CSV table of C-alpha atoms in Angstrom, one decimal:
chain,number,residue,atom,x,y,z
A,29,MET,CA,-53.4,212.4,164.1
A,30,LYS,CA,-53.7,209.8,161.3
A,31,ILE,CA,-51.0,210.4,158.5
A,32,ASN,CA,-52.6,209.9,155.1
A,33,PHE,CA,-50.0,208.2,152.4
A,34,PRO,CA,-50.7,208.1,149.0
A,35,PRO,CA,-51.8,204.3,147.6
A,36,ASP,CA,-49.1,202.4,146.2
A,37,ASN,CA,-51.5,200.8,143.9
A,38,ALA,CA,-53.0,203.4,141.2
A,39,ASN,CA,-56.2,201.4,141.0
A,40,GLU,CA,-56.9,202.4,144.5
A,41,ALA,CA,-57.4,206.1,143.6
A,42,GLY,CA,-61.1,207.1,143.6
A,43,ALA,CA,-64.0,208.1,145.7
A,44,TRP,CA,-63.0,206.0,148.9
A,45,ARG,CA,-59.7,207.7,148.8
A,46,ASN,CA,-61.4,211.1,148.3
A,47,SER,CA,-59.5,211.7,145.0
A,48,ARG,CA,-60.1,211.3,141.1
A,49,VAL,CA,-59.8,208.0,139.6
A,50,PHE,CA,-56.4,207.4,138.0
A,51,GLU,CA,-55.7,209.1,135.0
A,52,ALA,CA,-52.3,208.5,133.4
A,53,PHE,CA,-50.3,211.8,132.4
A,54,PRO,CA,-49.8,212.4,128.6
A,55,ILE,CA,-46.3,211.3,127.6
A,56,VAL,CA,-43.9,214.3,127.2
A,57,PHE,CA,-40.3,214.7,127.0
A,58,PRO,CA,-39.0,216.1,130.5
A,59,ILE,CA,-36.5,218.6,128.9
A,60,PHE,CA,-36.1,220.7,132.2
A,61,THR,CA,-35.4,217.6,134.3
A,62,TYR,CA,-32.8,216.4,132.0
A,63,ALA,CA,-31.5,219.9,131.6
A,64,ILE,CA,-30.8,220.0,135.5
A,65,VAL,CA,-29.3,216.4,135.5
A,66,LEU,CA,-27.1,217.2,132.8
A,67,TRP,CA,-25.9,220.8,134.4
A,68,CYS,CA,-25.5,219.0,137.6
A,69,ALA,CA,-23.1,216.4,136.1
A,70,VAL,CA,-21.2,218.8,134.2
A,71,ALA,CA,-20.8,221.1,137.3
A,72,TYR,CA,-19.8,218.3,139.3
A,73,TYR,CA,-17.0,217.2,136.8
A,74,LEU,CA,-15.6,220.7,136.1
A,75,ILE,CA,-15.4,221.3,139.9
A,76,TYR,CA,-13.4,218.3,140.7
A,77,SER,CA,-11.4,218.2,137.5
A,78,VAL,CA,-9.6,221.2,138.6
A,79,GLY,CA,-8.1,220.1,141.6
A,80,SER,CA,-8.8,219.5,145.3
A,81,ALA,CA,-10.2,221.6,148.1
A,82,ASP,CA,-6.8,222.9,148.8
A,83,ASP,CA,-6.3,224.2,145.4
A,84,GLY,CA,-7.3,228.0,144.8
A,85,GLN,CA,-8.7,227.0,141.4
A,86,TYR,CA,-11.1,224.7,143.0
A,87,TYR,CA,-12.8,227.6,145.2
A,88,GLU,CA,-12.5,229.8,141.9
A,89,MET,CA,-14.4,227.0,140.1
A,90,LEU,CA,-17.1,226.9,142.6
A,91,ASN,CA,-17.8,230.4,142.6
A,92,ARG,CA,-18.1,230.6,138.8
A,93,LEU,CA,-20.7,227.8,138.9
A,94,GLY,CA,-22.6,229.6,141.4
A,95,ALA,CA,-21.5,228.1,144.8
A,96,ARG,CA,-21.4,230.4,148.0
A,97,THR,CA,-17.4,230.5,148.8
A,98,LEU,CA,-17.4,233.3,151.1
A,99,GLN,CA,-17.2,232.8,155.0
A,100,ASP,CA,-20.3,235.0,155.3
A,101,PRO,CA,-23.2,233.6,153.0
A,102,TYR,CA,-25.2,236.8,153.6
A,103,ALA,CA,-22.3,238.8,151.8
A,104,GLU,CA,-22.9,236.7,148.9
A,105,PRO,CA,-25.3,237.5,145.7
A,106,LYS,CA,-28.8,236.3,146.7
A,107,TRP,CA,-29.3,234.4,143.4
A,108,LYS,CA,-26.6,232.1,144.7
A,109,LEU,CA,-29.0,230.7,147.2
A,110,LEU,CA,-30.7,229.1,144.1
A,111,THR,CA,-27.6,228.2,142.0
A,112,SER,CA,-25.8,226.5,145.2
A,113,CYS,CA,-28.6,223.9,144.8
A,114,LEU,CA,-27.0,222.6,141.5
A,115,ILE,CA,-23.7,221.9,143.1
A,116,HIS,CA,-22.7,218.8,144.8
A,117,GLY,CA,-20.1,217.8,147.3
A,118,SER,CA,-19.5,214.0,146.7
A,119,LEU,CA,-20.3,211.2,144.1
A,120,MET,CA,-23.0,209.7,146.6
A,121,HIS,CA,-24.5,213.3,146.8
A,122,ILE,CA,-25.1,213.9,143.3
A,123,ILE,CA,-26.0,210.2,142.4
A,124,PHE,CA,-28.7,210.3,145.4
A,125,ASN,CA,-30.2,213.4,144.1
A,126,MET,CA,-30.2,212.8,140.5
A,127,MET,CA,-31.9,209.4,141.0
A,128,TRP,CA,-34.8,210.8,142.8
A,129,LEU,CA,-35.0,213.9,140.4
A,130,VAL,CA,-34.9,211.3,137.4
A,131,GLN,CA,-38.0,209.7,139.0
A,132,LEU,CA,-40.0,212.5,140.2
A,133,GLY,CA,-39.1,215.4,137.7
A,134,PRO,CA,-40.7,213.8,134.5
A,135,LEU,CA,-43.9,213.2,136.5
A,136,MET,CA,-44.0,216.6,137.6
A,137,GLU,CA,-43.3,218.1,134.1
A,138,ARG,CA,-45.9,215.7,132.9
A,139,GLY,CA,-48.5,216.4,135.2
A,140,ILE,CA,-48.3,220.3,135.8
A,141,GLY,CA,-46.4,221.1,132.8
A,142,THR,CA,-42.7,222.4,132.3
A,143,VAL,CA,-43.4,226.0,132.9
A,144,LYS,CA,-44.9,225.4,136.3
A,145,THR,CA,-42.2,222.8,137.1
A,146,VAL,CA,-39.6,225.5,136.4
A,147,LEU,CA,-41.4,227.9,138.7
A,148,PHE,CA,-41.9,225.2,141.5
A,149,VAL,CA,-38.2,224.5,141.3
A,150,VAL,CA,-37.1,227.9,141.5
A,151,ALA,CA,-39.1,228.8,144.4
A,152,THR,CA,-38.5,225.6,146.6
A,153,GLY,CA,-34.9,225.8,145.7
A,154,PHE,CA,-34.5,229.5,146.9
A,155,ILE,CA,-36.8,228.9,150.1
A,156,SER,CA,-35.2,225.6,151.1
A,157,SER,CA,-32.0,227.0,150.6
A,158,SER,CA,-32.7,230.3,152.2
A,159,ILE,CA,-34.2,228.7,155.4
A,160,SER,CA,-31.4,226.3,155.6
A,161,THR,CA,-28.7,228.7,155.7
A,162,ALA,CA,-30.6,230.8,158.3
A,163,ILE,CA,-30.8,227.8,160.6
A,164,GLU,CA,-27.7,225.6,160.0
A,165,GLY,CA,-25.4,227.6,157.7
A,166,GLN,CA,-24.8,227.6,154.3
A,167,GLY,CA,-25.0,224.2,152.0
A,168,ILE,CA,-25.0,222.8,148.5
A,169,GLY,CA,-27.0,220.2,146.7
A,170,PHE,CA,-30.6,219.6,145.2
A,171,SER,CA,-32.1,217.7,147.8
A,172,GLY,CA,-34.1,220.5,149.2
A,173,VAL,CA,-35.9,220.5,146.0
A,174,VAL,CA,-36.6,216.5,145.8
A,175,TYR,CA,-37.8,216.7,149.2
A,176,ALA,CA,-40.2,219.6,147.9
A,177,LEU,CA,-41.2,217.5,144.8
A,178,CYS,CA,-42.0,214.7,147.1
A,179,GLY,CA,-44.1,216.8,149.5
A,180,PHE,CA,-46.1,218.3,146.5
A,181,MET,CA,-46.9,214.8,145.1
A,182,TRP,CA,-47.8,213.7,148.6
A,183,THR,CA,-50.5,216.3,149.1
A,184,ALA,CA,-51.5,217.1,145.2
A,185,TRP,CA,-52.0,213.3,144.2
A,186,PRO,CA,-55.8,213.2,144.7
A,187,ARG,CA,-56.1,216.0,141.9
A,188,TRP,CA,-53.0,214.7,139.8
A,189,THR,CA,-53.6,211.0,140.1
A,190,GLY,CA,-51.1,210.4,137.4
A,191,PHE,CA,-48.3,210.9,140.1
A,192,LEU,CA,-49.3,207.2,141.0
A,193,GLU,CA,-47.6,206.0,138.0
A,194,LYS,CA,-44.3,206.1,140.0
A,195,PHE,CA,-45.1,207.6,143.2
A,196,GLY,CA,-46.8,206.4,146.4
A,197,GLY,CA,-46.8,205.7,150.1
A,198,GLN,CA,-43.7,203.6,150.0
A,199,THR,CA,-42.0,206.4,148.1
A,200,VAL,CA,-43.0,209.0,150.8
A,201,LYS,CA,-42.0,206.5,153.7
A,202,LEU,CA,-38.7,205.9,152.0
A,203,MET,CA,-37.9,209.6,152.0
A,204,ILE,CA,-38.8,209.9,155.7
A,205,PHE,CA,-36.8,206.9,156.6
A,206,TRP,CA,-33.9,208.4,154.7
A,207,GLN,CA,-34.3,211.5,156.6
A,208,LEU,CA,-34.2,209.9,160.1
A,209,ILE,CA,-30.8,208.2,158.8
A,210,CYS,CA,-29.5,211.8,158.0
A,211,PHE,CA,-30.4,212.9,161.4
A,212,VAL,CA,-28.2,210.2,162.9
A,213,LEU,CA,-25.5,210.5,160.3
A,214,THR,CA,-25.4,214.4,161.1
A,215,TYR,CA,-25.8,213.6,165.1
A,216,THR,CA,-22.8,211.3,164.9
A,217,GLY,CA,-20.6,213.5,162.9
A,218,ALA,CA,-20.4,210.8,160.0
A,219,MET,CA,-21.6,213.3,157.3
A,220,ASN,CA,-22.6,217.0,157.1
A,221,ILE,CA,-26.2,217.0,155.7
A,222,GLY,CA,-28.5,219.7,155.2
A,223,ASN,CA,-31.3,218.2,157.1
A,224,VAL,CA,-33.1,221.9,157.4
A,225,ALA,CA,-33.2,222.1,153.5
A,226,HIS,CA,-34.9,218.4,153.4
A,227,ILE,CA,-37.4,219.4,156.2
A,228,SER,CA,-38.3,222.9,154.7
A,229,GLY,CA,-38.2,221.6,151.2
A,230,MET,CA,-40.7,218.9,152.0
A,231,ALA,CA,-42.9,221.1,154.1
A,232,TYR,CA,-43.0,224.0,151.4
A,233,GLY,CA,-43.8,221.5,148.5
A,234,ALA,CA,-46.6,220.1,150.7
A,235,LEU,CA,-48.3,223.1,151.4
A,236,ILE,CA,-48.1,224.2,147.6
A,237,GLY,CA,-49.6,220.7,146.7
A,238,LYS,CA,-52.6,221.4,149.2
A,239,TRP,CA,-53.2,224.7,147.9
A,240,ALA,CA,-53.1,223.5,144.3
A,241,CYS,CA,-55.0,220.6,145.0
A,242,ALA,CA,-58.0,222.4,147.0
A,243,GLY,CA,-57.9,225.3,144.4
A,244,ASN,CA,-58.0,229.2,145.6
A,245,LYS,CA,-61.9,229.2,146.4
A,246,HIS,CA,-61.6,226.3,148.7
A,247,GLY,CA,-58.0,226.4,149.7
A,248,LYS,CA,-57.4,229.9,151.1
A,249,GLN,CA,-56.2,228.5,154.3
A,250,TRP,CA,-53.5,226.7,152.3
A,251,MET,CA,-52.9,229.6,150.2
A,252,ALA,CA,-52.2,231.7,153.3
A,253,ALA,CA,-49.8,229.1,154.8
A,254,THR,CA,-48.0,229.1,151.4
A,255,ILE,CA,-47.7,232.9,151.2
A,256,ALA,CA,-46.5,233.0,154.8
A,257,PHE,CA,-43.7,230.1,154.3
A,258,THR,CA,-42.7,232.0,151.4
A,259,LEU,CA,-42.3,235.4,153.1
A,260,PHE,CA,-40.3,233.6,156.3
A,261,GLY,CA,-38.0,232.1,153.5
A,262,ILE,CA,-37.4,235.4,151.8
A,263,ALA,CA,-36.8,237.0,155.3
A,264,CYS,CA,-34.1,234.1,155.8
A,265,ALA,CA,-32.3,235.3,152.6
A,266,PHE,CA,-31.4,238.6,154.5
A,267,LYS,CA,-30.4,237.4,157.9
A,268,PRO,CA,-29.9,234.4,160.1
A,269,LEU,CA,-33.0,233.1,162.1
A,270,SER,CA,-31.0,234.3,165.3
A,271,ALA,CA,-31.0,237.9,164.2
A,272,TRP,CA,-34.8,237.7,163.5
A,273,VAL,CA,-35.8,236.4,167.0
A,274,GLY,CA,-32.9,238.4,168.7
A,275,LEU,CA,-30.9,235.6,169.8
């Protein structure tokens, strides 16, 4: 099966790409994107200004900012599946995620609007975090949402060609290449990375993008797949995958 990547040149959009011609999005201030960046930066500063991981104040601050600190993640409030996405474990972690958010977030707000972007981030953050917790254990960070943004733009660009202003095939390939590196880093024990959050985020974002691009009338199969994925994610918020499949 051939994988179709978006064009890297916006002028290539059009009939032969089975898309609309390129149409730039209106310039709007991406308030939600920058609010997330600011909150993540402030949270990172507050966490690492109180002491080391051996300090009780460190875990108290993590808990106050929405991270999950209990050994059993299913004993935590469900809303922490979302707020834990705003917590980062290292300087490299937050820089990588915020770098991509600053590139993709404003495009999303300009393309589909701030309100829909908020709903997208809430949904993909919760679902990717839930599935990741159910399969590989609890984690932190915004990368699941970043990969969801990439997945959405990958499949929805034929309708919202303005994404091509700062998004294209090379962007998708770079994200996939980085994911392959993440697999290696995890396998070798060099870094502890939420690979399931990345993969589930991109898959969920891509399904939403397919549905949005096709519309309700012509995209019923993508609507059904998105709903099924959402229900699976919600189920994962209550029990680990091993409990659901009887392992």
